Coordinates of C-alpha atoms in Angstrom, one line a residue:
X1 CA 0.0 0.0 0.0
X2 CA 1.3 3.3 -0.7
X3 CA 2.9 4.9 1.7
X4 CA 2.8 1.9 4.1
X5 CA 6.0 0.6 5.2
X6 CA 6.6 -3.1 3.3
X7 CA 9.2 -4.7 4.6
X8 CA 10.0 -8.1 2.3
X9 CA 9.5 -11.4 3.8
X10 CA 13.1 -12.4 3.8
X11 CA 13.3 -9.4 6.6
X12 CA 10.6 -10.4 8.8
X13 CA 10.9 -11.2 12.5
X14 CA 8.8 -10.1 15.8
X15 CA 6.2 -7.7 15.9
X16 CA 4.1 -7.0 19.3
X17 CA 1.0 -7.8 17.1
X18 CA 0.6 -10.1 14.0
X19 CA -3.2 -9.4 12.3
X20 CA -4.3 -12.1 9.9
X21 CA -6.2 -10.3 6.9
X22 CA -6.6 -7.4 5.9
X23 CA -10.4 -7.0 5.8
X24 CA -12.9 -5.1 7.4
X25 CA -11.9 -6.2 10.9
X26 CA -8.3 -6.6 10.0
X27 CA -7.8 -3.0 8.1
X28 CA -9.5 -1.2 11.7
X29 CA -7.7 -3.3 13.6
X30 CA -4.5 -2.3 12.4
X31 CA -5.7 1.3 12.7
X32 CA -6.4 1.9 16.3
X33 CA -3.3 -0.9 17.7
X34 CA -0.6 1.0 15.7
X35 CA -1.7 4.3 17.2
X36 CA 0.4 3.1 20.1
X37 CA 4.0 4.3 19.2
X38 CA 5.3 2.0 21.4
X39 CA 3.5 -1.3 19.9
X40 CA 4.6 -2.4 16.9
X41 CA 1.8 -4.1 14.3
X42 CA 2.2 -6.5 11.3
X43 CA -1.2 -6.6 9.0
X44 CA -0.8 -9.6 6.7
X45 CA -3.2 -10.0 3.6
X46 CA -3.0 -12.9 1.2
X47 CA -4.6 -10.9 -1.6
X48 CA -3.2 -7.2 -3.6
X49 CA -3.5 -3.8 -2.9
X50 CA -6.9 -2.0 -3.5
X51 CA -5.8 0.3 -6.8
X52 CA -8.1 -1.7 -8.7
X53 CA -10.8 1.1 -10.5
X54 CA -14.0 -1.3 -9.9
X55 CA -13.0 -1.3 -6.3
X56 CA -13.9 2.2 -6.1
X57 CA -16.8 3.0 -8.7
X58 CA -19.7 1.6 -6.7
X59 CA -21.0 -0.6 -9.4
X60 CA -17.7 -2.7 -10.0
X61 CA -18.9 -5.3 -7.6
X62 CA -19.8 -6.4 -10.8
X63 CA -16.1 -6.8 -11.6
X64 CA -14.7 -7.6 -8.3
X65 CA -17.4 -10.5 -7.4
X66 CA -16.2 -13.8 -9.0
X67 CA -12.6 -11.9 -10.2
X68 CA -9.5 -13.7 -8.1
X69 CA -8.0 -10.5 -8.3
X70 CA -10.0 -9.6 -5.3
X71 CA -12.8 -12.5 -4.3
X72 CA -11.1 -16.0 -3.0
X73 CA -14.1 -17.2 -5.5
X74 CA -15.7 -19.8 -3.3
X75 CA -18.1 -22.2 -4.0
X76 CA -21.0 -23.7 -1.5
X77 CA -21.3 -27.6 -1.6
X78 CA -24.2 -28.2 -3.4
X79 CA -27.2 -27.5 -1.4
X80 CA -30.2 -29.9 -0.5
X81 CA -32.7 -26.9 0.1
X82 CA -31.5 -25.3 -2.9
X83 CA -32.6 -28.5 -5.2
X84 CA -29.3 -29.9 -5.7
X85 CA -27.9 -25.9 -6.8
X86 CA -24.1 -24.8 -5.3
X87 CA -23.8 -21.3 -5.4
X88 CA -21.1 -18.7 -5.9
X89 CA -19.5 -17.5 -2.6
X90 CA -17.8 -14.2 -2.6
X91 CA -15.3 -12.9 0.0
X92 CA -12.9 -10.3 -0.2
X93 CA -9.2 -10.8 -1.3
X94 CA -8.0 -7.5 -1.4
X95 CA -7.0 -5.0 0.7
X96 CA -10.2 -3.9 2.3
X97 CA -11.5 -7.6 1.9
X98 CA -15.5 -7.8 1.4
X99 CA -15.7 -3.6 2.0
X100 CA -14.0 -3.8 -1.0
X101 CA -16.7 -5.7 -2.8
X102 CA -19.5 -6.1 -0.8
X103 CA -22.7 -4.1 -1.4
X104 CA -21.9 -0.8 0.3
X105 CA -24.9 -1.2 3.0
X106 CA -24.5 0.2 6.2
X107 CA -27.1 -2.2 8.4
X108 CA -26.5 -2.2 12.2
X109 CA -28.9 -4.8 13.2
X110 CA -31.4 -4.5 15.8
X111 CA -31.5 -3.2 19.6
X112 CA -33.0 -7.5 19.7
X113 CA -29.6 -8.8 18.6
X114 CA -26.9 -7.8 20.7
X115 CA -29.5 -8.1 24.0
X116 CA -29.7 -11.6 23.0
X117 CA -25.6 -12.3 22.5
X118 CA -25.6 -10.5 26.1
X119 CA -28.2 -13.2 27.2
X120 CA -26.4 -15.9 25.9
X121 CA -23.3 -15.1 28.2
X122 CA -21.2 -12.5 26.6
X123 CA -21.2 -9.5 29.1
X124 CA -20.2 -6.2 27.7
X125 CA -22.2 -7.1 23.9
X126 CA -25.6 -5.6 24.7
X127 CA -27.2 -3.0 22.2
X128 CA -26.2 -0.7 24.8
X129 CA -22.4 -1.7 25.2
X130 CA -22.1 -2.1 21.7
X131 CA -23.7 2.0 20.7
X132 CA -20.4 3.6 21.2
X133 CA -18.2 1.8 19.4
X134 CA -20.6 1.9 16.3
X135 CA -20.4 5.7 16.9
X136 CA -17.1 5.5 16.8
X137 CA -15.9 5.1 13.6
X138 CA -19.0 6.6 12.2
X139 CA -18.8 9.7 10.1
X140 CA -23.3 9.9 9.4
X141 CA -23.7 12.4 6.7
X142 CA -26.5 14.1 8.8
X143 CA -24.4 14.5 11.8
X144 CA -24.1 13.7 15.0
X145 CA -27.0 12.6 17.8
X146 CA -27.8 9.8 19.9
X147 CA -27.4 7.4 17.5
X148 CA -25.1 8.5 15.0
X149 CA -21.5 9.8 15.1
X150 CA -19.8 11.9 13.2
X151 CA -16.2 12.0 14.1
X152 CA -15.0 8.3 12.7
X153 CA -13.7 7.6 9.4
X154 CA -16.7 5.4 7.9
X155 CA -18.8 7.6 5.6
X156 CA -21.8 7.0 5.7
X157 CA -23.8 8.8 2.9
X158 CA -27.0 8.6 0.9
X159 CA -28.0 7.4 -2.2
X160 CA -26.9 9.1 -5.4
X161 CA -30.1 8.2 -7.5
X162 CA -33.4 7.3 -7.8
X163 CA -36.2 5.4 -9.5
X164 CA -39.9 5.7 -10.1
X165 CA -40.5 1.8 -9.8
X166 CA -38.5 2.1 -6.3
X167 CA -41.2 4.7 -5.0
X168 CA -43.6 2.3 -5.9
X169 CA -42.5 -0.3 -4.4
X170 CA -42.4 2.0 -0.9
X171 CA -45.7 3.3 -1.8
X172 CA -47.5 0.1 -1.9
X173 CA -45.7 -1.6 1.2
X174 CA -47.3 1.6 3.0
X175 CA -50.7 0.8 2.1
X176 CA -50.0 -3.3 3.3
X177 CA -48.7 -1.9 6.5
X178 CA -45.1 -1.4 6.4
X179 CA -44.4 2.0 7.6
X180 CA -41.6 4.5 5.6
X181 CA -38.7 4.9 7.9
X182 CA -35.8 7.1 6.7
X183 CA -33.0 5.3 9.0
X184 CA -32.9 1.4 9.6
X185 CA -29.8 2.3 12.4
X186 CA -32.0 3.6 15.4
X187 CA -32.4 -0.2 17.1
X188 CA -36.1 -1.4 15.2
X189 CA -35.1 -1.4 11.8
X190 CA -38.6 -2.0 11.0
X191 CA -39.8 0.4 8.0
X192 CA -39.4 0.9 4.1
X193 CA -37.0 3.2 3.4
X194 CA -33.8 3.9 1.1
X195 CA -30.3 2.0 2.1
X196 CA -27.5 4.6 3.6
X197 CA -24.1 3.8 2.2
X198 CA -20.4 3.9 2.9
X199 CA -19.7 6.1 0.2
X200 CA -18.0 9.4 -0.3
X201 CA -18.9 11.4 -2.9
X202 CA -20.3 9.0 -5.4
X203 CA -17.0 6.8 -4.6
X204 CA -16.8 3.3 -2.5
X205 CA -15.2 4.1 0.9
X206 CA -13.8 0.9 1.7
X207 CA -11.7 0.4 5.2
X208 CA -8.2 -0.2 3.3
X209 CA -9.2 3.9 2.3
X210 CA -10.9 4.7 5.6
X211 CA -8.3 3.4 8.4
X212 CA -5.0 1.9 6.6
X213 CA -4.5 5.3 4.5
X214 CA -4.2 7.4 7.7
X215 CA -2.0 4.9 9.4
X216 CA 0.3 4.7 6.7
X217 CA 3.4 7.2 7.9
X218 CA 3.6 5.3 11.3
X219 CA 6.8 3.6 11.8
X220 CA 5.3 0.4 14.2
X221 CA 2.7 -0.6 11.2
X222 CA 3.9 -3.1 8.3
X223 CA 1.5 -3.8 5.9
X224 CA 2.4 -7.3 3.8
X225 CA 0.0 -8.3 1.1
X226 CA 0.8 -11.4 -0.7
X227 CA 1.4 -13.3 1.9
X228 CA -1.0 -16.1 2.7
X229 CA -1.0 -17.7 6.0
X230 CA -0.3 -21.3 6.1
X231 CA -1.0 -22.3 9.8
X232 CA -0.5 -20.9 13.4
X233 CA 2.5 -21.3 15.6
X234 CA 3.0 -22.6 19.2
X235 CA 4.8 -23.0 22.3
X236 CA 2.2 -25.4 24.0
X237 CA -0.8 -24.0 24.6
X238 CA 0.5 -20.2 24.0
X239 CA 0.3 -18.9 20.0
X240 CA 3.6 -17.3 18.7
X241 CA 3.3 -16.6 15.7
X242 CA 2.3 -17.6 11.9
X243 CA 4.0 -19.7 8.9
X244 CA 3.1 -18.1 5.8
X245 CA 4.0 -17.9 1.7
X246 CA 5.4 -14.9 0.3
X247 CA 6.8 -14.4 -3.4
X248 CA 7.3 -17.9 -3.1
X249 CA 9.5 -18.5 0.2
X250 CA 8.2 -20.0 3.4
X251 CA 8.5 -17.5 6.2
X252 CA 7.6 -17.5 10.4
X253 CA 6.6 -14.1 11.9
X254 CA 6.8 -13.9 15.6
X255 CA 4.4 -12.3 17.6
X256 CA 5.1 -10.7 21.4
X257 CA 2.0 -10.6 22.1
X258 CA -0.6 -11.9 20.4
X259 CA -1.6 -13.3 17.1
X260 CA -5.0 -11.8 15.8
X261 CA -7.5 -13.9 13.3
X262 CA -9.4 -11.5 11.3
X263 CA -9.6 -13.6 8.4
X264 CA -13.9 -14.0 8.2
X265 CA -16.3 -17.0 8.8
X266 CA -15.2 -19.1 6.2
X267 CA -10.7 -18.5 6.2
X268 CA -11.1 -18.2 10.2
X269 CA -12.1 -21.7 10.9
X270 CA -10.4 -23.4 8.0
X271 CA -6.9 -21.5 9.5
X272 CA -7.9 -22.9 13.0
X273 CA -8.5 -26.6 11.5
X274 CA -5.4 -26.1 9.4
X275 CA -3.4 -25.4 13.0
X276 CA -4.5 -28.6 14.8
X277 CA -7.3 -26.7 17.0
X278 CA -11.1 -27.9 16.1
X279 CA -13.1 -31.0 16.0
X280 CA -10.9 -34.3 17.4
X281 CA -12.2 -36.2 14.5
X282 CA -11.8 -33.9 11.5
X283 CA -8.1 -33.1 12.3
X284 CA -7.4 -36.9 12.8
X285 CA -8.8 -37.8 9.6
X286 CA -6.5 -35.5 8.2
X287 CA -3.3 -36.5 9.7
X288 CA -3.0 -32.8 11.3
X289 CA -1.8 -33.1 14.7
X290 CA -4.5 -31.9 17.4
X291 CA -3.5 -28.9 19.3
X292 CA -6.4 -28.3 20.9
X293 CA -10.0 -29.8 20.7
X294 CA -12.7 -27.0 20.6
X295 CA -15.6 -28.9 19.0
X296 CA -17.2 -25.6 17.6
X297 CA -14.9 -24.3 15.4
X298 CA -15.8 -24.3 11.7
X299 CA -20.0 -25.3 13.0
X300 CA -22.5 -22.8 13.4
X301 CA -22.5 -21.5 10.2
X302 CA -25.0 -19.3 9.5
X303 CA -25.9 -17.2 6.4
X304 CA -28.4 -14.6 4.7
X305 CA -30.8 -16.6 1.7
X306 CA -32.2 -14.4 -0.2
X307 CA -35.1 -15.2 -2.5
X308 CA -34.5 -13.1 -5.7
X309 CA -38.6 -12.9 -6.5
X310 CA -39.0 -10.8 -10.2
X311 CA -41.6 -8.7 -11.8
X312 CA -41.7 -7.8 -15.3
X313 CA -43.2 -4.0 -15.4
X314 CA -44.6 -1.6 -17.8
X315 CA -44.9 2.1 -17.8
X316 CA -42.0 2.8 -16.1
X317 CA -38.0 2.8 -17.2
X318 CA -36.0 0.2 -15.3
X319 CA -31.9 -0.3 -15.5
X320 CA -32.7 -3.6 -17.7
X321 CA -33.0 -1.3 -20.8
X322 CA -30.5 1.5 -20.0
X323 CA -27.8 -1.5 -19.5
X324 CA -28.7 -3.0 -22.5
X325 CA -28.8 -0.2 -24.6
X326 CA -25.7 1.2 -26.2
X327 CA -27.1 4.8 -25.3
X328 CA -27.8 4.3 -22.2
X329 CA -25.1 2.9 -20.9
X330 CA -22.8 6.3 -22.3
X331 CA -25.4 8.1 -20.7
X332 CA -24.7 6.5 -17.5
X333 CA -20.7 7.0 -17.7
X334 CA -21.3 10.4 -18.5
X335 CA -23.7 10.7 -15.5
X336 CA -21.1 9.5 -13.5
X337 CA -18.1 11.4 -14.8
X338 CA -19.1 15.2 -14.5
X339 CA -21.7 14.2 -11.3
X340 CA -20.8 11.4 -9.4
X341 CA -24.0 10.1 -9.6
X342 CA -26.5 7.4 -11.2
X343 CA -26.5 3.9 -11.9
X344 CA -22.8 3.7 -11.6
X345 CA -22.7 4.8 -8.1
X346 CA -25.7 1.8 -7.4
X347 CA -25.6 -0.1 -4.3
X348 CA -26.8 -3.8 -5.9
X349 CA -29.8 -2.8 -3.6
X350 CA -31.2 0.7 -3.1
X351 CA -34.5 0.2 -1.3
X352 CA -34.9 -2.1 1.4
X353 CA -37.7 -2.9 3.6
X354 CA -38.1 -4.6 7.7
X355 CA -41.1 -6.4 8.2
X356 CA -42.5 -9.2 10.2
X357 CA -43.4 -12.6 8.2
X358 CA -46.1 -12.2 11.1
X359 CA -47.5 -10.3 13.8
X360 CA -46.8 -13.3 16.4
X361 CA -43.2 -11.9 16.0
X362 CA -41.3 -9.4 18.6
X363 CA -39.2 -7.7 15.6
X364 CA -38.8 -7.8 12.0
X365 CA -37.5 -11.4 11.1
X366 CA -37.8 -10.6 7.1
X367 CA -35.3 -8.1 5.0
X368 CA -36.1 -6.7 1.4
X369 CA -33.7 -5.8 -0.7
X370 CA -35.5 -3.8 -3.5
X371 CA -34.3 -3.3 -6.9
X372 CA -34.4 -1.7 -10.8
X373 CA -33.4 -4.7 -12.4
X374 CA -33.7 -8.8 -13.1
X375 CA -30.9 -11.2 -14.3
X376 CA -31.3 -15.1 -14.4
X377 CA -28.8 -15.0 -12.3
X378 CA -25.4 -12.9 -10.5
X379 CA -23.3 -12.4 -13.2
X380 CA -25.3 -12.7 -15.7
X381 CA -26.9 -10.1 -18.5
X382 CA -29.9 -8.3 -17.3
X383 CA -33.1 -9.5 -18.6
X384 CA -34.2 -7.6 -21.9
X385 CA -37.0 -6.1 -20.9
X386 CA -38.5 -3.7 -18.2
X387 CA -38.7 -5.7 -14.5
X388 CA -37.5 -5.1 -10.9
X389 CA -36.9 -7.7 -8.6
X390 CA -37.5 -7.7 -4.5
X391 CA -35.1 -9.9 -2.9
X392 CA -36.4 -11.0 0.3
X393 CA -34.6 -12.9 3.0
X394 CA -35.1 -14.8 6.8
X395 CA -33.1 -12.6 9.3
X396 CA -33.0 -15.3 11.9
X397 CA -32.6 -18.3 10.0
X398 CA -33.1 -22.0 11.9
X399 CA -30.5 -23.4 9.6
X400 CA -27.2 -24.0 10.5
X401 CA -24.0 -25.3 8.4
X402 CA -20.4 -25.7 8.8
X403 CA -17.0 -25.1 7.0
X404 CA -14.4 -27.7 7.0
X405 CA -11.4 -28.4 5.8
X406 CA -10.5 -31.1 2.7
X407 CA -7.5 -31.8 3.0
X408 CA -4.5 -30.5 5.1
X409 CA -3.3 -28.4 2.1
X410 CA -3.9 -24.0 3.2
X411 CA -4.4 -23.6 -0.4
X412 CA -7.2 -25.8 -1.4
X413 CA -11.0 -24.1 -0.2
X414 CA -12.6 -25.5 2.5
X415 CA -16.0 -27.1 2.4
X416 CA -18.6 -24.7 2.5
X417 CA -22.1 -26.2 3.4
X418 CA -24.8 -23.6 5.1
X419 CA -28.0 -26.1 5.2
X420 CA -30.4 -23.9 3.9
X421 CA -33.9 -24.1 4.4
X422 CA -33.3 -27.2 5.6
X423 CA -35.9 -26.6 8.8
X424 CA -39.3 -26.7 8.8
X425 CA -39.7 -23.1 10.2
X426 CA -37.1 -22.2 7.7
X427 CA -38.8 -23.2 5.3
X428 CA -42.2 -21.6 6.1
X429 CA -41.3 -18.6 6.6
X430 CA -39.8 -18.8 2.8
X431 CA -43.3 -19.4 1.8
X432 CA -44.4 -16.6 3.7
X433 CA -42.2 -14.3 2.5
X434 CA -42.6 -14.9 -1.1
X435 CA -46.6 -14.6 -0.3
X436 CA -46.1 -11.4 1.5
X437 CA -44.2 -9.8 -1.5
X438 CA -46.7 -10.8 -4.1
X439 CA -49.2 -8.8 -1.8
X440 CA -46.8 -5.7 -2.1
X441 CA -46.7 -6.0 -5.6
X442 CA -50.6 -6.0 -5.5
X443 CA -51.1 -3.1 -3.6
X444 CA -52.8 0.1 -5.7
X445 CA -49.5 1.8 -5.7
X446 CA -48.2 -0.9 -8.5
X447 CA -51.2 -1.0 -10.1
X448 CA -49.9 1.5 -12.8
X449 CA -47.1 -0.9 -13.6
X450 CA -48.8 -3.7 -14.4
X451 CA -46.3 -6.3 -12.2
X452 CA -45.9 -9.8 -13.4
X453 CA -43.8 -12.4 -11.2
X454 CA -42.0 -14.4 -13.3
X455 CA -39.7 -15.9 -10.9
X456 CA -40.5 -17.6 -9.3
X457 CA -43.9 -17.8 -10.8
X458 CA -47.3 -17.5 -9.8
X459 CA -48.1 -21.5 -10.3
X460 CA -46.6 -22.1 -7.1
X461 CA -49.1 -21.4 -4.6
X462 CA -48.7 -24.2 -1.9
X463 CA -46.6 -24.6 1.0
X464 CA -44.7 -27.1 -0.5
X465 CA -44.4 -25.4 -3.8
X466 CA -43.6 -21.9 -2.7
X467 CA -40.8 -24.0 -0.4
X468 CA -39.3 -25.9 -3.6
X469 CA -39.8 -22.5 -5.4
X470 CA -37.4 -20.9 -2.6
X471 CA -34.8 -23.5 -3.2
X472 CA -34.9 -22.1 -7.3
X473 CA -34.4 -18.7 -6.3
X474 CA -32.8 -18.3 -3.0
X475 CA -29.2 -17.2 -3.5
X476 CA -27.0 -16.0 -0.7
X477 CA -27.1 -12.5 0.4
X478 CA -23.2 -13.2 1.5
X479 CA -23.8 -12.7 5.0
X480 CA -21.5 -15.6 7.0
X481 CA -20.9 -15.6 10.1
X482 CA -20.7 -17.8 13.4
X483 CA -18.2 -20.0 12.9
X484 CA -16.0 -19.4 15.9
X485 CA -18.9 -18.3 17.7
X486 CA -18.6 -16.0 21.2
X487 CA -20.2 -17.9 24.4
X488 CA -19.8 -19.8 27.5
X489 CA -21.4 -23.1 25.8
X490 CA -19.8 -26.2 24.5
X491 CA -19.5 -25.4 21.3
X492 CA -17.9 -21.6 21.8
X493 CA -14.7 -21.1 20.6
X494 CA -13.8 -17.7 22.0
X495 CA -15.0 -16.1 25.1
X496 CA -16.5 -12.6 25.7
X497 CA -13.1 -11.0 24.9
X498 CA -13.0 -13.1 21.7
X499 CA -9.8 -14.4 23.4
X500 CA -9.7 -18.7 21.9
X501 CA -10.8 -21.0 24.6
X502 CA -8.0 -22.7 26.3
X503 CA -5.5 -20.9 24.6
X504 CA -3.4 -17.9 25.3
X505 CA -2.1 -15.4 22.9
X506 CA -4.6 -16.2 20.7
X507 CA -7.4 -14.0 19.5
X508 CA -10.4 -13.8 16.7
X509 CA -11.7 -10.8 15.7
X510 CA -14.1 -11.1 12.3
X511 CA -17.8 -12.0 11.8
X512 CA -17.0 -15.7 12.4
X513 CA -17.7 -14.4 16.2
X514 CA -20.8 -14.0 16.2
X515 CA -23.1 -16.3 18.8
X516 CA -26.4 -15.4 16.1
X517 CA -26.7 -13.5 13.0
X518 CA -27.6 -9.7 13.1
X519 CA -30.9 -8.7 11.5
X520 CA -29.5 -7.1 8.4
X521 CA -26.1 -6.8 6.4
X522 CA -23.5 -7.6 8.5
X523 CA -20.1 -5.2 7.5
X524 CA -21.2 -2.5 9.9
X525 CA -21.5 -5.0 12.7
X526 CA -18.2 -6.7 11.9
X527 CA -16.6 -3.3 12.2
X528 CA -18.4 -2.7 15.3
X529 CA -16.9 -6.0 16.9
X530 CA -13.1 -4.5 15.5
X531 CA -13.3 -1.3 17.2
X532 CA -14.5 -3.1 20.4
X533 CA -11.8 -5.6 20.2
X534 CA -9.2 -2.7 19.6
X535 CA -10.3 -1.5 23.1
X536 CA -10.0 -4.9 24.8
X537 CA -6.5 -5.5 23.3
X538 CA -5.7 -2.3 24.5
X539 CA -7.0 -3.1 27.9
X540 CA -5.7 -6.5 28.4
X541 CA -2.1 -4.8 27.4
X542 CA -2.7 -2.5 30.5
X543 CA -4.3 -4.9 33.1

């Protein structure tokens, strides 16, 4: 990274602090631990630096999804609940990691989540607890109050654009009940509104940008990227350091003090496995020699489906025919060249909506994700005609999966398998969800439009149906987390100061923390669990 000190492997030796990956967690991490002169910080990242342009025009997710220049371009097992489908599983590799090619949403989650982590054991992680260090690294384009800050280096913006179709859409969940809301961040997310963004000026703000670039000129940070850790190192029980791949050469960093995972829910687990600390029987199977038996790591997967239902639409201009249409797509360049705004400065969703799949429930337990467009499928050309699609997912999904390792090999991708809808409840809530949405599109606000599902069609009406149906459309939402989950149960991996059970110098700070998934996008809270991390580090130094 410019202006970062890079030292070459070759040189390497002890640092107070070795960070594995440079992602969200990893990049704010490094940040607030290197603003201790006196502590020196190593931030290792296994993918490039983050001068790629589609990294930074907010539509290049386009380009940076499914690109090994900066996604790890996983793949799920193929999935029972999906019909026998494997899907596409993006995460970041790139300085930045999945800020860098993730959908730009800044989603807190509700006041109902972190109460519950705090219920399940983890003192200090109630909505409450949590507030500031949201705040913290916030920079809320309307400023400062109780539930915003203003001071941090996240941006957090609105929307650049608009569209007719997306008013609708508001419009008619108003007259089934779902209120407008004009901020999902304020603990009930529950409401129809437009997404706020980390953007800046019509430009991705990732968090290589927002906290490596200010930390670059201090003399205790090294930033390595390259360099893909193979497995952990120990002295007994005590972590001391990492083996990792640079240019080629095999190289041991040393770490005084601790060794930091921030590598996300699927590299987090696999690197534990990989370093003889997880499930007994897995490792053995492997020939990897067991460190440490901690039964949960790499279980408790759980993910985000969303079920991509579409409506072809009349009347009304949708971004099917500007993308498609020589003309338009110059128009939108030059849109985005003298103004900064437009398509190209598109979250993939711009309207999203929090509703209950029923009033039995406390909080919303269903997410839209609203948009101007259809495609078969992610990567694929837009459909060639007008249509919009309204992407609805479970926020508290029954389903668990798992992430394990193949083989003893660091280079070859773990197994990926979330389960989903493979519950009952899981899977009637799909049904419900997909029901609720074709009331939406029914409401006298659409009528104009003339909306007509064709995916995933309105021949499936049953329960069973709408389930199978589900399993045709659902795609993930890339939203994994819980893989080293936080708690005092059998199956935690770290404790309340994500410090690894039974281990010492040892810590994980990513999404794979998580004890339940938030209700929403998850970058925001991933960052959240950085910043509070930083402060514990900071804490345990001084103790």
């Amino acid at each position: 990274m410019a202006g970062s000190k890079h030292t070459e492997a070759s040189e390497l030796g002890e640092f107070d602090y070795v960070i594995v990956g440079a992602g969200t967690a990893g990049c704010a991490l490094a940040n607030r631990l290197s603003a201790d002169p006196d502590q020196s910080v190593l931030l290792l990242e296994a993918g490039g630096k983050d001068n790629y342009i589609w990294i930074h025009v907010p539509i290049g997710y386009l380009y940076t999804q499914n690109n090994k220049r900066t996604d790890w371009c996983f793949k799920t097992e193929a999935e029972d609940g999906l019909n026998g489908r494997a899907l596409n599983y993006p995460r970041g590799r790139v300085l930045g990691g999945c800020s860098s090619i993730n959908g730009m949403i800044y989603m807190r989650g509700q006041a109902r989540d972190y109460d519950r982590w705090r219920q399940l054991g983890n003192t200090g992680w109630s909505w409450d607890d949590v507030q500031p260090h949201f705040k913290r690294s916030e920079d809320f384009f309307g400023g400062a109050d109780d539930m915003h800050g203003a001071d941090g280096e996240w941006r957090v913006e609105e929307q650049r654009l608009s569209w007719e179709i997306l008013d609708a859409f508001r419009e008619a969940a108003a007259e089934v009940g779902i209120p407008k809301t004009d901020d999902f961040n304020r603990g009930n997310n529950e409401g129809c509104g437009y997404f706020h963004v980390n953007q800046r000026n019509g430009f991705r703000r990732n968090t290589a940008q927002a906290f490596l670039k200010p930390a670059r000129g201090r003399a205790n940070l090294t930033v390595l990227t390259g360099a893909q850790a193979r497995k952990l190192c120990f002295e007994a029980k005590r972590a001391t350091g990492v083996a990792l791949r640079h240019k080629g050469a095999e190289v041991v960093v040393r770490a005084r003090r601790e060794v930091i995972l921030a590598t996300g829910a699927v590299a987090t687990p696999q690197m534990l496995q990989l370093s003889g600390i997880g499930p007994g029987a897995l490792l053995q199977e492997f020939g990897i020699p067991v460190r440490h038996i901690l039964p949960g790591v790499g279980e408790n997967l759980q993910d985000h489906l969303q079920l991509r239902t579409a409506y072809k639409v009349r009347n009304v201009k949708t971004m099917n025919e500007r993308a498609n249409s020589l003309l338009g797509r110059a128009g939108m360049g030059l849109e985005y060249i003298l103004f900064r705004r437009g398509p190209l400065t598109m979250a993939p969703s711009q309207l999203g909506a929090f509703v209950k799949s029923d009033e039995s429930r406390e909080t919303p337990d269903l997410q839209y994700h609203v948009q101007p467009l259809s495609l078969p499928k992610f990567g694929e050309p837009l459909d060639p005609f007008p249509a919009m699609t309204a992407s609805v997912c479970n926020l508290r999904p029954e389903s668990r999966g798992h992430i394990r390792i193949k083989s003893p090999n660091p280079f070859e991708a773990p197994a990926i398998k979330p389960n989903y809808l493979s519950t009952p409840g899981d899977r009637k809530i799909a049904a419900a969800a997909i029901r609720l949405t074709r009331r939406i599109m029914a409401a006298p606000a659409m009528a104009k439009y003339h909306p007509d599902e064709f995916r995933p069609g309105v021949d499936a009406q049953s329960e069973d149906d709408l389930a199978k149906a589900a399993g045709d459309i659902g795609t993930t939402i890339f939203h994994p987390v819980g893989t080293a989950k936080m708690g005092q149960d059998d199956m935690a991996v770290v404790d309340e100061r994500l410090r690894v059970r039974g281990m010492t110098g040892l810590r994980i700070v990513d999404a794979s923390v998580m004890p339940a998934i938030t209700s929403g996008n998850t970058n925001a809270p991933t960052l959240m669990i950085a910043e509070k991390a930083a402060e514990m580090i900071r804490e345990d130094r001084r103790a």
